[in-house]
Short mmCIF file of C-alpha atoms and ligand atoms in Angstrom, two decimals:
data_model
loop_
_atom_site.label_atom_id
_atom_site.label_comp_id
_atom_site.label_asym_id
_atom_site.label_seq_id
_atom_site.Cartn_x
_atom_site.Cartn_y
_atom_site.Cartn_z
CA UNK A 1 -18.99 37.42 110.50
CA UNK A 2 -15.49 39.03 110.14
CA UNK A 3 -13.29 38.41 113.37
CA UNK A 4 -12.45 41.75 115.26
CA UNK A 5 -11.68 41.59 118.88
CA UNK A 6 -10.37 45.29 119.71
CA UNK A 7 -9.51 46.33 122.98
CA UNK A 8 -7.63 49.60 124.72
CA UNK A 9 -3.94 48.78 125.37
CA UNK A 10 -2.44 50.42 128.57
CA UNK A 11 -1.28 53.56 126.53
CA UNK A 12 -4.81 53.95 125.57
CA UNK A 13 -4.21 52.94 121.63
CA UNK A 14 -6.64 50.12 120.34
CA UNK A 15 -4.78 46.75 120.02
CA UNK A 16 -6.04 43.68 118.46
CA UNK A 17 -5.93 40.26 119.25
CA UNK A 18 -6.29 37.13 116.96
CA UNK A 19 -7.87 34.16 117.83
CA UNK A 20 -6.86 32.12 115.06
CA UNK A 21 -3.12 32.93 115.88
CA UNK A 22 -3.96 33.43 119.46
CA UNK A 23 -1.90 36.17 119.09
CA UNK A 24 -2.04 39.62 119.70
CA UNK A 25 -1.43 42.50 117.15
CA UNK A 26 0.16 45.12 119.25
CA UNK A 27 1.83 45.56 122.39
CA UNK A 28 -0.52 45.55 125.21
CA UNK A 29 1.34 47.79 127.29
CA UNK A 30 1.05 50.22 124.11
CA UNK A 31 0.01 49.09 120.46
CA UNK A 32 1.31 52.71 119.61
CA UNK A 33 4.42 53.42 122.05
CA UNK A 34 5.43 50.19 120.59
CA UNK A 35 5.51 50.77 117.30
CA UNK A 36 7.16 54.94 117.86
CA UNK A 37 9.41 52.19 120.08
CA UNK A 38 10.33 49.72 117.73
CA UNK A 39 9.57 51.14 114.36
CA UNK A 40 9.97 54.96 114.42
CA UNK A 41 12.56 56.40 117.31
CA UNK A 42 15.34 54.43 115.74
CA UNK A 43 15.22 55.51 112.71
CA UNK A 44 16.91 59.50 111.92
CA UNK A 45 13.69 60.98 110.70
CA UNK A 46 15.25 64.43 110.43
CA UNK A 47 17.59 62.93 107.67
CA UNK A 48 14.40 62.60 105.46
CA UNK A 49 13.20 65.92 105.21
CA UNK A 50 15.65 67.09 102.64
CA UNK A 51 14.82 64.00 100.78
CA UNK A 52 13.25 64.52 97.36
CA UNK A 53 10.95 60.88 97.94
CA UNK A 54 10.60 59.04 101.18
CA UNK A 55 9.94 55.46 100.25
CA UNK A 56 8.25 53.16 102.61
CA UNK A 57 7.43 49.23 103.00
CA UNK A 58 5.19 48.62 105.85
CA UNK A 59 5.16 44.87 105.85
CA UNK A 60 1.84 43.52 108.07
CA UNK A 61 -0.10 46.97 107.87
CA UNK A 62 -2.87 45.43 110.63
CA UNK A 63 -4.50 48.83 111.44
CA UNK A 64 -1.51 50.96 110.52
CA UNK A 65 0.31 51.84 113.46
CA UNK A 66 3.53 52.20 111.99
CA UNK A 67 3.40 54.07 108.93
CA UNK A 68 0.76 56.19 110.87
CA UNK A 69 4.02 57.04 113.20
CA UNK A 70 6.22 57.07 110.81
CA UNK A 71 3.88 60.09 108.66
CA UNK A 72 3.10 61.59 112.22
CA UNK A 73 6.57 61.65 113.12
CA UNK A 74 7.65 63.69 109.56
CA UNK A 75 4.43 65.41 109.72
CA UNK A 76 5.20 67.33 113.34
CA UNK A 77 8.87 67.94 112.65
CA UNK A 78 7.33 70.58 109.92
CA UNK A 79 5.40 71.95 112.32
CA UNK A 80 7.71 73.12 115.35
CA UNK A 81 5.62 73.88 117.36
CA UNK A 82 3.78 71.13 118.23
CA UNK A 83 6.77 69.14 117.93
CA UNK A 84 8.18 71.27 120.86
CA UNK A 85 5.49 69.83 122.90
CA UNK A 86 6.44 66.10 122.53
CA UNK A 87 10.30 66.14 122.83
CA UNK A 88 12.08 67.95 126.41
CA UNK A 89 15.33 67.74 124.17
CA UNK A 90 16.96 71.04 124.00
CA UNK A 91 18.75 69.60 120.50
CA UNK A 92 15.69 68.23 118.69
CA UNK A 93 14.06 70.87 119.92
CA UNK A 94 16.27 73.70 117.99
CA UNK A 95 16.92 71.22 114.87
CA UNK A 96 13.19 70.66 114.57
CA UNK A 97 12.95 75.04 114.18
CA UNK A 98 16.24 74.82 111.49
CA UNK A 99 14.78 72.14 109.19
CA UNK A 100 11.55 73.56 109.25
CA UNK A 101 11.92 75.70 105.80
CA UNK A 102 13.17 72.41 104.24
CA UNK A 103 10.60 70.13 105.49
CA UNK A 104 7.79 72.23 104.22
CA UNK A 105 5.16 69.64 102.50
CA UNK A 106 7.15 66.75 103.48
CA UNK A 107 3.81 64.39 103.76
CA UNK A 108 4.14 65.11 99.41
CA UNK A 109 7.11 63.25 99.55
CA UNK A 110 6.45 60.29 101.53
CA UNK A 111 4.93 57.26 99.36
CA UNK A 112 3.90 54.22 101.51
CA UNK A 113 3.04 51.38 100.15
CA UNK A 114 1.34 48.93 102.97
CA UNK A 115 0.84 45.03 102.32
CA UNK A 116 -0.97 42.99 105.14
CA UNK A 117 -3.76 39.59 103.55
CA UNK A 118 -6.19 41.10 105.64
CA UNK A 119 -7.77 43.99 103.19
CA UNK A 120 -10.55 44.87 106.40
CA UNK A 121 -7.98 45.91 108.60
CA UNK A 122 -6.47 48.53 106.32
CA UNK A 123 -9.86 49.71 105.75
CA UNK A 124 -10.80 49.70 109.76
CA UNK A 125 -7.41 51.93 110.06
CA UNK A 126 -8.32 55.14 109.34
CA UNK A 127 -10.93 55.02 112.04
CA UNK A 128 -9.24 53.95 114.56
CA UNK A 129 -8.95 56.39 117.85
CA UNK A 130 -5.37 57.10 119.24
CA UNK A 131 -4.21 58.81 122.51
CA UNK A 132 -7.72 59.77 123.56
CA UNK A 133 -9.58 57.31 125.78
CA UNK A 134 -9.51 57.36 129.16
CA UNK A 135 -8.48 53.56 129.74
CA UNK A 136 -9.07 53.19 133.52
CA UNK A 137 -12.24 53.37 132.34
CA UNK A 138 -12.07 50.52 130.38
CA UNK A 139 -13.66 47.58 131.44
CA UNK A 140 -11.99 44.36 130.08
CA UNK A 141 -14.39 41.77 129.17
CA UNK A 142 -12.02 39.53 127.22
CA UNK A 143 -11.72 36.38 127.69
CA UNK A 144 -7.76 36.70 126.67
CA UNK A 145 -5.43 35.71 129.36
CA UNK A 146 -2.80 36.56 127.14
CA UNK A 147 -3.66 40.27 127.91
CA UNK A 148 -4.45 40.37 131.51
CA UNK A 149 -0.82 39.41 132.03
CA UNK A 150 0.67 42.17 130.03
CA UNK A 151 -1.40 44.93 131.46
CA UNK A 152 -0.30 44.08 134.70
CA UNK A 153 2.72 46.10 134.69
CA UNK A 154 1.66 49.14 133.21
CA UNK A 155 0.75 51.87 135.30
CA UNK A 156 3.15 54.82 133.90
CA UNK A 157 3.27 54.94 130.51
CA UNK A 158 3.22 58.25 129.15
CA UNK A 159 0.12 58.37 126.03
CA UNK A 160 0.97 59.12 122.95
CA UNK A 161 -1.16 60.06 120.26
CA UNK A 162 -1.59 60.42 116.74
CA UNK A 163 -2.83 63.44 115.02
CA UNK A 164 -6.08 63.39 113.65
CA UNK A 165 -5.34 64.82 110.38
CA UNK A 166 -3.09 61.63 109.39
CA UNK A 167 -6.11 59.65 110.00
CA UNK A 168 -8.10 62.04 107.41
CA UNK A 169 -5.71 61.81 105.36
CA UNK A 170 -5.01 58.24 104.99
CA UNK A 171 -9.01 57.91 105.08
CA UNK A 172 -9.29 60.41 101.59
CA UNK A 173 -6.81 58.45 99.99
CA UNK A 174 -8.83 54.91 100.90
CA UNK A 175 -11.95 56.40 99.54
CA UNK A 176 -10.41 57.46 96.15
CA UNK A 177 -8.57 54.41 95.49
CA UNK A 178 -10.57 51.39 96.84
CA UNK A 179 -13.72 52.97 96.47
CA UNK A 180 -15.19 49.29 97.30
CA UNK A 181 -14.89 50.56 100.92
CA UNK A 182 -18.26 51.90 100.55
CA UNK A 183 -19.72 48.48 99.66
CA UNK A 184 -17.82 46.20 102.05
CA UNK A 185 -20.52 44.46 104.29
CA UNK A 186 -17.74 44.10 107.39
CA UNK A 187 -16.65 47.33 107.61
CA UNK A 188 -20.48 48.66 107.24
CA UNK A 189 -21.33 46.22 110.42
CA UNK A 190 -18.03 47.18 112.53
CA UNK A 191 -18.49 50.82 111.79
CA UNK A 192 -22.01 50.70 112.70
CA UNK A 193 -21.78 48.50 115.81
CA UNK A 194 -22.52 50.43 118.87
CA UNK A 195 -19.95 47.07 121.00
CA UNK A 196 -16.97 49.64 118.86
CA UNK A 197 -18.22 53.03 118.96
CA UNK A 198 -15.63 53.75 121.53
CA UNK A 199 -12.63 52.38 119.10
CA UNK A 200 -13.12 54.71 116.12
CA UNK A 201 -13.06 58.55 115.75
CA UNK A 202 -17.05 59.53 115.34
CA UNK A 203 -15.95 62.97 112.69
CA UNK A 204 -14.30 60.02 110.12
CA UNK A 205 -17.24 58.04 110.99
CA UNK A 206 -19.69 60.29 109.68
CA UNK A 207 -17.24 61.59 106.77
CA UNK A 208 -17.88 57.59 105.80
CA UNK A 209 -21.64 57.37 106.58
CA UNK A 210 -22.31 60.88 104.69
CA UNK A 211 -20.20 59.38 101.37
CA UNK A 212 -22.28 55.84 101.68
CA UNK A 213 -25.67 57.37 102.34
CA UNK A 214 -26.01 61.09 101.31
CA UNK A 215 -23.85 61.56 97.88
CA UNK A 216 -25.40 58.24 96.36
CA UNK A 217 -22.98 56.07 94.57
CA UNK A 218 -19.48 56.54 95.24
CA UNK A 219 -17.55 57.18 91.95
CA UNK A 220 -13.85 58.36 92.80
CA UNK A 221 -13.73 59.82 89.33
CA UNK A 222 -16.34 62.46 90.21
CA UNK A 223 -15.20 63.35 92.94
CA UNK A 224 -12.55 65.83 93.27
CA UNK A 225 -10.50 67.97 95.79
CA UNK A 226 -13.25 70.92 96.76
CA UNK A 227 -16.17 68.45 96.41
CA UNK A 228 -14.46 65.79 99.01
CA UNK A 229 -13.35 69.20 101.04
CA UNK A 230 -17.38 70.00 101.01
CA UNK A 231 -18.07 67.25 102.72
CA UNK A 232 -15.46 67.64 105.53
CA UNK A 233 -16.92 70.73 106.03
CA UNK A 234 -20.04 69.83 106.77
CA UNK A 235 -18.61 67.25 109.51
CA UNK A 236 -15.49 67.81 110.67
CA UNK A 237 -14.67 70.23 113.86
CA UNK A 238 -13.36 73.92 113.11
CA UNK A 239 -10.37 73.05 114.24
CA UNK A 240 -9.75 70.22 111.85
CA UNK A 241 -10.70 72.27 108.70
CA UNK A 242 -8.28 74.87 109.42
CA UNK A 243 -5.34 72.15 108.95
CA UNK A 244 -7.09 70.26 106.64
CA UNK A 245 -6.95 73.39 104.32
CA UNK A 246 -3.27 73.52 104.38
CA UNK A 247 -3.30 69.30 103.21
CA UNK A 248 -4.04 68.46 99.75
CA UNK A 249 -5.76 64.94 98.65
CA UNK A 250 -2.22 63.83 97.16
CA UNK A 251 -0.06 65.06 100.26
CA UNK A 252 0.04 60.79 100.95
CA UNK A 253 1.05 58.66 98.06
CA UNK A 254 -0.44 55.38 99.92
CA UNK A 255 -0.80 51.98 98.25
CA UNK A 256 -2.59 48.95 100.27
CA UNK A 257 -1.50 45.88 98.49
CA UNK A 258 -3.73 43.04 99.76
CA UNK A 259 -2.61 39.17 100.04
CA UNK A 260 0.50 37.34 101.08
CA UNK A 261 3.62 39.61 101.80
CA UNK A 262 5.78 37.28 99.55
CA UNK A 263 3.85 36.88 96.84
CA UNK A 264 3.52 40.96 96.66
CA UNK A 265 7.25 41.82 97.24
CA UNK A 266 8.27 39.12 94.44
CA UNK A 267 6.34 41.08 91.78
CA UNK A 268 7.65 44.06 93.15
CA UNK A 269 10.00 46.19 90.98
CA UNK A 270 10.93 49.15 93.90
CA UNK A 271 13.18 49.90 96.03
CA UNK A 272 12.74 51.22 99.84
CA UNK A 273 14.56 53.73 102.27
CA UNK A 274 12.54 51.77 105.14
CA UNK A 275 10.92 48.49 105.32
CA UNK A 276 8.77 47.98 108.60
CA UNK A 277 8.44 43.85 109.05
CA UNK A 278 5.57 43.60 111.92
CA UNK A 279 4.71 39.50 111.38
CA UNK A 280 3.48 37.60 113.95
CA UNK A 281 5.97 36.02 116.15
CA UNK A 282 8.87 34.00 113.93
CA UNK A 283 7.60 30.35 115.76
CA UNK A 284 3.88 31.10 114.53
CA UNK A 285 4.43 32.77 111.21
CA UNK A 286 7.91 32.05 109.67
CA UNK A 287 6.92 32.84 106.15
CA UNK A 288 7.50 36.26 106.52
CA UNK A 289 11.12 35.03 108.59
CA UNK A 290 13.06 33.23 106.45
CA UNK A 291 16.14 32.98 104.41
CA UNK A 292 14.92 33.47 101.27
CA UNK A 293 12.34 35.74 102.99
CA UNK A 294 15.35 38.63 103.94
CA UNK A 295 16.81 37.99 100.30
CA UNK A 296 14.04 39.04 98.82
CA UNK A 297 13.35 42.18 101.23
CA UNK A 298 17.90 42.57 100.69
CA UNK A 299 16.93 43.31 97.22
CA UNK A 300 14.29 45.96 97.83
CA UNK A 301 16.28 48.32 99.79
CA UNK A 302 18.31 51.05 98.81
CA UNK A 303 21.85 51.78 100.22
CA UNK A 304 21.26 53.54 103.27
CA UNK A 305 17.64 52.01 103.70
CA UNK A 306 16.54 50.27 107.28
CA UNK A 307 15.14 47.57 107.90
CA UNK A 308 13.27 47.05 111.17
CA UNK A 309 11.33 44.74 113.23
CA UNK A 310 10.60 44.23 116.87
CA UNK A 311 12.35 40.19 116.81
CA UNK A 312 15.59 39.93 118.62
CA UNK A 313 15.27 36.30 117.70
CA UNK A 314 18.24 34.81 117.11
CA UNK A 315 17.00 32.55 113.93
CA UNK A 316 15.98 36.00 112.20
CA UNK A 317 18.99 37.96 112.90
CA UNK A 318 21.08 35.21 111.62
CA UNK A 319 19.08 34.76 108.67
CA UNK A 320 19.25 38.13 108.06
CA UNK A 321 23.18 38.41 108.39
CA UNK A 322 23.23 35.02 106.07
CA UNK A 323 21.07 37.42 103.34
CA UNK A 324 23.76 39.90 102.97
CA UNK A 325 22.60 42.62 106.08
CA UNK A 326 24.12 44.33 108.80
CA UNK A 327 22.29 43.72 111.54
CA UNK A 328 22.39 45.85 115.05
CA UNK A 329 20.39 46.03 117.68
CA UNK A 330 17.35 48.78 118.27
CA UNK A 331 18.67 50.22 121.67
CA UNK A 332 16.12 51.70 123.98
CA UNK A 333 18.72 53.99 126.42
CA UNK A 334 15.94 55.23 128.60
CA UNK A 335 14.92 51.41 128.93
CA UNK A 336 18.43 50.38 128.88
CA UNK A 337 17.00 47.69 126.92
CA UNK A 338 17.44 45.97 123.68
CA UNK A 339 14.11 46.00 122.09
CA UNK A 340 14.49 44.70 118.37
CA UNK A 341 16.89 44.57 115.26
CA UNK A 342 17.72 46.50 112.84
CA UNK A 343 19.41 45.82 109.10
CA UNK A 344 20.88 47.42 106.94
CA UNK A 345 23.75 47.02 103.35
CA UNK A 346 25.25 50.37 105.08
CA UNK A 347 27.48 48.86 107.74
CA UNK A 348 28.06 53.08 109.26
CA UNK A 349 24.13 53.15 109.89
CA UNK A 350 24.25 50.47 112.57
CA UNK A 351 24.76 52.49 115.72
CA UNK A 352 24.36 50.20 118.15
CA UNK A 353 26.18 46.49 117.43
CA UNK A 354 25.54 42.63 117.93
CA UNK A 355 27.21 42.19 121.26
CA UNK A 356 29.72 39.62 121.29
CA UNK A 357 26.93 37.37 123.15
CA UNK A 358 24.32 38.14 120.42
CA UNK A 359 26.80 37.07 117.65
CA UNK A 360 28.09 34.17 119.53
CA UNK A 361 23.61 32.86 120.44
CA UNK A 362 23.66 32.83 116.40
CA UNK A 363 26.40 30.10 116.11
CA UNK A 364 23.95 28.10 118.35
CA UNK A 365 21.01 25.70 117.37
CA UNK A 366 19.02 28.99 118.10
CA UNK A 367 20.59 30.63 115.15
CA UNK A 368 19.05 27.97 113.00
CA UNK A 369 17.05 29.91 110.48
CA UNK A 370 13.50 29.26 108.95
CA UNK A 371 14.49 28.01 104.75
CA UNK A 372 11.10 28.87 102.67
CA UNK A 373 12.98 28.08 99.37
CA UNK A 374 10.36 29.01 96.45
CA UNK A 375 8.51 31.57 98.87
CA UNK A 376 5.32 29.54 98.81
CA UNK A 377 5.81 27.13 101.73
CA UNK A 378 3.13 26.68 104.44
CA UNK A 379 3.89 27.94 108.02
CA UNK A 380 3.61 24.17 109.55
CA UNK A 381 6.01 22.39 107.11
CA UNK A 382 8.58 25.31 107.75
CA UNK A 383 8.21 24.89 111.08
CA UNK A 384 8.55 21.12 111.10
CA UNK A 385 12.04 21.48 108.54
CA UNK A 386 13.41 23.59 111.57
CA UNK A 387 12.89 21.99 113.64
CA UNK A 388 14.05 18.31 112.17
CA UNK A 389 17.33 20.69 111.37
CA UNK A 390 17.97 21.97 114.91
CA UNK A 391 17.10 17.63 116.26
CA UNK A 392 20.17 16.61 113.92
CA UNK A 393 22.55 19.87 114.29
CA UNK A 394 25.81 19.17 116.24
CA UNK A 395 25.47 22.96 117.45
CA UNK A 396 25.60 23.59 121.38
CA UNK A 397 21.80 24.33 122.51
CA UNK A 398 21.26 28.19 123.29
CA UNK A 399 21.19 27.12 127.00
CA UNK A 400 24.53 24.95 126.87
CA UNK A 401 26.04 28.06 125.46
CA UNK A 402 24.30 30.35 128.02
CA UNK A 403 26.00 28.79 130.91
CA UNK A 404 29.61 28.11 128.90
CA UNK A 405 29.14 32.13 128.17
CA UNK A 406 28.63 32.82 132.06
CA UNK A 407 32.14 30.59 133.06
CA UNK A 408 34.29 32.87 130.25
C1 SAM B 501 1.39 41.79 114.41
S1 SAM B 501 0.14 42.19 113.26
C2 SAM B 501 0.75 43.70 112.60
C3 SAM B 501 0.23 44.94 113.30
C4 SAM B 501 0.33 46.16 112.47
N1 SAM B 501 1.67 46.55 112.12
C5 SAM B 501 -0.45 47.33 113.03
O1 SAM B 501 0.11 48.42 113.18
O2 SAM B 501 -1.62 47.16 113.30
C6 SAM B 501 0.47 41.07 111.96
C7 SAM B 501 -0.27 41.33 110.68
O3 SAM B 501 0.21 40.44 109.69
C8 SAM B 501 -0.81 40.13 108.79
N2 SAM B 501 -0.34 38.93 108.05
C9 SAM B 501 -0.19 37.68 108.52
N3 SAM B 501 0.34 36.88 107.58
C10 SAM B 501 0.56 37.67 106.48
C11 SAM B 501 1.11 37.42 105.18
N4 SAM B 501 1.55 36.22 104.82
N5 SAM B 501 1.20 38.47 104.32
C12 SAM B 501 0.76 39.68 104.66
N6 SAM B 501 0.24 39.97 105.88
C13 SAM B 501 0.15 38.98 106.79
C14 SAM B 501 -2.02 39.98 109.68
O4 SAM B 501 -3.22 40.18 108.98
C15 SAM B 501 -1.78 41.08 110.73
O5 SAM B 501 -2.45 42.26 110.39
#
């Protein structure tokens, strides 16, 4: 049986946890104010709009959190409205209204192309509910420690949400390109599990059950625009129709590329305006954190690309500086917190800097990075090589140079 342990992070999102990495997916304070966090509010998203071809690289997909953002984020700045409601800015507010002629059909530009080994999860992602459970409601019958801590501290974050017409979206294109959807034993039992009901969005439910059951064989090249728009009529709420109407089948180029992250980016001829890297922590997963790991990504994006990822670690940054980047930090003002890194070959994009601390940590043992020379190495042996390296280096410890950086 496939291994899905959902529960409702504090913002009210769905996070998941893994056992095997015991590990969890998202943020439980907010698997999706972390990602607009971490991911999406650094990045100038107005700067895309005039942009003939948005390319993205959403590295560890999971459920989709951050490309869902990312296409959320584009997709209310063309509608001003409802992009008035989510920002009190005065200035986003008015440039929202001035780009909006420009940003018309922006989704038609945006091509995503989403790699994670674990095909289920992509599949799962398009049902997943955002921004609309009630989670003091919740009760929390895991046996995860892991998350009891983090939801401890919780109490006022503001719920974010994302529109339901991404979620349709993403789920048309799923159904015309991996048609085996439809015949995937997992995501029949998850979907049909009453234990989940409360995770996934019922209308995209029965859009699924209706295309499984009631049309018979699913055959993408039968299908076409009106007929799949039929069907939404039949089960989707008035409201939905209305904006689906105004949304074509091709508005999302989307690609889900299934199997390990370097193997896929090696055979990979593009290039990418933003590359989202969302691995599991660097000390559990450091195939997707090495060396050779940010040379490969250095070569697959453009100019003024970004690269981001929650890690402030040290090890990364380095390795990523050692690959050719610029690396900065992702500055949270309101938080007054540094709350990951960003890199990019266009030194005027960083806005906020390595502090003179952050660039001094990566001259320590800390800064030793992860080597994964022919991008096939296990996890454990990379691991081990680091560790063997940091044993023999004659670098001060990060805590030597900690306490030398407090006497200065
Ligand atoms: C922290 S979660 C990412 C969460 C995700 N961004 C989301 O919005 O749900 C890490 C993801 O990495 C995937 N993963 C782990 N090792 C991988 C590899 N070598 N290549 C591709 N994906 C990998 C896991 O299946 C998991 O979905």
């Amino acid at each position: 049986m496939y291994d899905f342990h959902p529960y409702f992070t504090s913002d009210g999102s769905v996070g998941l946890y893994s056992p095997i990495y015991n590990d969890i997916y998202h943020s439980a304070t907010g698997a999706l104010t972390e990602a607009n966090e971490k991911f999406i509010d650094p990045i100038q998203c107005r700067k895309y709009l005039n942009k003939y071809q948005v390319k993205v690289l959403d590295i560890c997909y999971g459920i989709g959190y951050n490309s869902k953002s990312f296409l959320q984020k584009m997709y209310l700045l063309t509608r001003p409205y409802t992009a008035s409601l989510y920002t009190n800015n005065i200035k986003d507010k008015l440039s929202v209204y001035t780009n909006e002629i420009h940003a018309d059909n922006i989704l038609s530009r945006i091509s995503v192309t989403a790699i994670d080994n674990d095909k289920n999860l992509a599949f799962l992602s398009p049902f997943i509910k955002t921004g609309e459970q009630n989670i003091k409601n919740e009760k929390f019958d895991f046996e995860y420690k892991i998350l009891e801590k983090y939801l401890k501290n919780d109490k006022n974050i503001p719920k974010p949400k994302i529109e339901k017409i991404i979620n349709f979206l993403l789920f048309e294109k799923i159904a015309l390109n991996y048609p085996e959807i439809f015949e995937n034993k997992d995501i029949e039992t998850i979907l049909g599990n009453k234990e989940y009901s409360r995770y996934f969005d019922d209308e995209i439910k029965a859009v699924f059950w209706h295309y499984k059951y009631t049309t018979g064989n699913f055959n993408p090249f039968e299908y076409n625009q009106s007929f799949l728009h039929n069907i939404y009529y039949n089960h989707v709420s008035k409201c939905y129709k209305k904006r689906l109407k105004r949304y074509k089948l091709q508005d999302i180029d989307f690609n889900f590329k299934t199997g390990d992250a370097r193997e896929i980016i090696k055979n990979d001829r593009n290039t990418y305006d933003l590359i989202f890297l969302d691995a599991f922590t660097p000390s559990k997963c450091p195939i997707l954190w090495s060396y050779e790991f940010f040379k490969l990504l250095y070569e697959h994006l453009e100019y003024d690309g970004l690269l981001l990822t929650y890690s402030i670690s040290a090890s990364v940054r380095n390795a990523m500086a050692a690959a050719g980047f610029f690396v900065g930090n992702n500055f949270n003002p309101a938080k007054n917190k540094v709350i990951g890194t960003i890199a990019t070959k266009n030194k005027y994009l960083i806005k906020y800097p390595l502090s003179k601390f952050d660039l001094g940590l990566l001259k320590t043992t800390a800064g030793i990075f992860y080597h994964d020379e022919n991008l096939n190495g296990q996890n454990e042996a990379i691991i081990e090589r680091r560790n063997l390296e940091v044993q023999n280096s004659n670098l001060m410890t990060s805590s030597q140079y900690n306490k030398k950086y407090k006497t200065l």
